[in-house]
Short mmCIF file of C-alpha atoms in Angstrom, two decimals:
data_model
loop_
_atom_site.label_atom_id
_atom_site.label_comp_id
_atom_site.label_asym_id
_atom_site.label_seq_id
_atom_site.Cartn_x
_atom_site.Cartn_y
_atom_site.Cartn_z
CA UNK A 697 0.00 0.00 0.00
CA UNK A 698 1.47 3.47 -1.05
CA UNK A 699 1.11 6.60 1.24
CA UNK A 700 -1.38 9.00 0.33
CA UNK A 701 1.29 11.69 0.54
CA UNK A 702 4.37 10.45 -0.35
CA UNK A 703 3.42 8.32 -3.07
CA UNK A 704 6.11 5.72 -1.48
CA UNK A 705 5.08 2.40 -0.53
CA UNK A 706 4.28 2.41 3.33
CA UNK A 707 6.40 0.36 5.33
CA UNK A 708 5.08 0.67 8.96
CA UNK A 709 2.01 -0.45 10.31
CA UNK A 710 -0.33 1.47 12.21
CA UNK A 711 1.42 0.04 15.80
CA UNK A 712 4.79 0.25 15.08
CA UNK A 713 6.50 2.91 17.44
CA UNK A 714 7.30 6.94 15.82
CA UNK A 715 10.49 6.52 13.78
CA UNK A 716 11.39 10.28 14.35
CA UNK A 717 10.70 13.17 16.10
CA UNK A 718 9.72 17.01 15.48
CA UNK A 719 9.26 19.40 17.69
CA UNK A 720 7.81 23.12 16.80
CA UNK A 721 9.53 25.66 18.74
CA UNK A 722 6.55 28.99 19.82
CA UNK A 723 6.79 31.93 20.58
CA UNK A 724 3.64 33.65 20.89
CA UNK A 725 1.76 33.61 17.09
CA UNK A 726 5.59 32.58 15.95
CA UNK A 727 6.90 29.52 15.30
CA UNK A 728 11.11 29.30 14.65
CA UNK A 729 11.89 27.14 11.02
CA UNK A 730 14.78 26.28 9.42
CA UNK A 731 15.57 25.65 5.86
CA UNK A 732 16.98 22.37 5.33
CA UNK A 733 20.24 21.96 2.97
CA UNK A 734 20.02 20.91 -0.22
CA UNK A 735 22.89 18.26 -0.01
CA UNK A 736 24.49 16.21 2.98
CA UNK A 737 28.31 17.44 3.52
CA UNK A 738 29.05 13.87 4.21
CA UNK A 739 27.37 11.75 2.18
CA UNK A 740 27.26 13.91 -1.00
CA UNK A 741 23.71 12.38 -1.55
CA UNK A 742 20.51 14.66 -2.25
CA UNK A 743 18.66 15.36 1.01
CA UNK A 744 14.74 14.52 1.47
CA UNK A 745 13.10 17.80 1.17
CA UNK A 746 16.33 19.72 0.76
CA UNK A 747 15.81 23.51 0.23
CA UNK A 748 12.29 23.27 2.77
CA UNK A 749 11.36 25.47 5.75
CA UNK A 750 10.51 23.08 8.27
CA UNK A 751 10.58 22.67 12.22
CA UNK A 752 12.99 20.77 14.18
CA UNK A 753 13.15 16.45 13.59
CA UNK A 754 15.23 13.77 13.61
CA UNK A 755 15.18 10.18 14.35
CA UNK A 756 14.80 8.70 17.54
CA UNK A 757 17.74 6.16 18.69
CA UNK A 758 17.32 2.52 19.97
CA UNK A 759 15.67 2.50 23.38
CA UNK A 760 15.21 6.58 23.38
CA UNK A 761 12.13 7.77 24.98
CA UNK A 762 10.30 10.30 22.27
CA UNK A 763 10.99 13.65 24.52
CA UNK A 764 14.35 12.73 25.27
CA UNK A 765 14.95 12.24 21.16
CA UNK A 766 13.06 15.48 20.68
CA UNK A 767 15.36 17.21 22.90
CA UNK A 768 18.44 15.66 21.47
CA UNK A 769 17.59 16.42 18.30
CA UNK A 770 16.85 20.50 19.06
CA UNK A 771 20.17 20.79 20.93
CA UNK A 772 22.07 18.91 18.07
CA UNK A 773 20.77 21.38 15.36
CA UNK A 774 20.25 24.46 17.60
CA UNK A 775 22.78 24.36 20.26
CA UNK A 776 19.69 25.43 22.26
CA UNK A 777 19.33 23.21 25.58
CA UNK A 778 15.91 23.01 26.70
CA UNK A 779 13.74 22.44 29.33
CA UNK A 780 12.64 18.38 28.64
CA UNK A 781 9.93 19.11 30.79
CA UNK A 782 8.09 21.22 28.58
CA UNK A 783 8.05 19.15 25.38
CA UNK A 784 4.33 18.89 24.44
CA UNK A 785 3.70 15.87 22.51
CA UNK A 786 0.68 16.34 20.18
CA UNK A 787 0.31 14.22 17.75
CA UNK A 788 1.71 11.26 15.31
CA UNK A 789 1.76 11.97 11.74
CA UNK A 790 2.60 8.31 9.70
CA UNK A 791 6.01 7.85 11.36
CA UNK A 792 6.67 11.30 13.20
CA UNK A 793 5.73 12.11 16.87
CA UNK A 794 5.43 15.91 17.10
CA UNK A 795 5.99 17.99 19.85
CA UNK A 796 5.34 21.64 20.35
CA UNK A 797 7.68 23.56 22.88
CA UNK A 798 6.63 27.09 24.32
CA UNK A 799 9.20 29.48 24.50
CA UNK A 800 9.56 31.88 27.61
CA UNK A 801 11.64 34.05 24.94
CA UNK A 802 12.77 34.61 21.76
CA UNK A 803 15.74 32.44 21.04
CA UNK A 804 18.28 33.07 18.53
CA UNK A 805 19.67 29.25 17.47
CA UNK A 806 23.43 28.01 16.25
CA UNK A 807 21.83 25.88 13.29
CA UNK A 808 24.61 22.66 12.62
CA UNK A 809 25.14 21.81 9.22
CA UNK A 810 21.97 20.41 8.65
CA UNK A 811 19.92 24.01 8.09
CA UNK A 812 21.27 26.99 6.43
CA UNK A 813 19.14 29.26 7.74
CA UNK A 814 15.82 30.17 10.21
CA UNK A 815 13.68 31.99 10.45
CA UNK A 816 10.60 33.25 13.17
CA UNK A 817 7.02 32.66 10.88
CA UNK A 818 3.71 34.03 12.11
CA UNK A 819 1.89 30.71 12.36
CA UNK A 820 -1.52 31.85 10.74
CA UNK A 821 0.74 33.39 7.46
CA UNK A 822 2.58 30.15 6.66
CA UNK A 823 1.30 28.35 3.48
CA UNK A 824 1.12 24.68 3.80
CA UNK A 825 0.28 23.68 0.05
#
């Protein structure tokens, strides 16, 4: 069976556990994105919606609780070191558990290689077609 969105033939079932993680950093009506790269440093290889605004995600490691993943992966590719505590989770989407975090402030993020830029979006401006 191929998924709806993707076109790509699905390979989880409905009760397999999340693969990965994403978490939406707020602040107020704002939500922080970054825009993926284009193509990996290290492998050389195209990356999966290269060139894309998008939140925070990664996958989660063997054994890793889903918060403690979606932590890991927002200091790894923010330098920004949370509160685990406040990780929301709010939904799974196919193979992605995602999280929403509240911010007490604007934060201004050390993106790692995997982003080239970000970006603060007023949530109710951002189109999703």
């Amino acid at each position: 069976m191929k998924d709806a969105h993707t076109g790509k033939e699905k390979t989880r079932t409905p009760y397999e556990p999340a693969r990965f993680v994403g978490t939406a950093l707020l602040f107020g009506d704002l939500v922080l994105l970054a825009k993926r790269i284009e193509v990996c440093p290290h492998t050389k290889k195209k990356v999966e919606y290269g060139g894309y605004w998008s939140i925070f995600c990664g996958a989660v490691e063997e054994n890793e609780a889903y918060h403690v993943a979606a932590h890991r992966e927002i200091l790894e590719e923010t330098g920004l070191d949370l509160d685990k505590s406040k990780f929301i989770h709010r939904e799974l989407v196919r193979d992605l558990r995602l999280y929403t975090y509240e911010l007490d402030e604007m934060v201004y993020p050390a993106l790692n290689y995997e982003h080239t830029e970000w970006g603060y979006f007023k949530i109710n401006k951002i189109d999703v077609s």
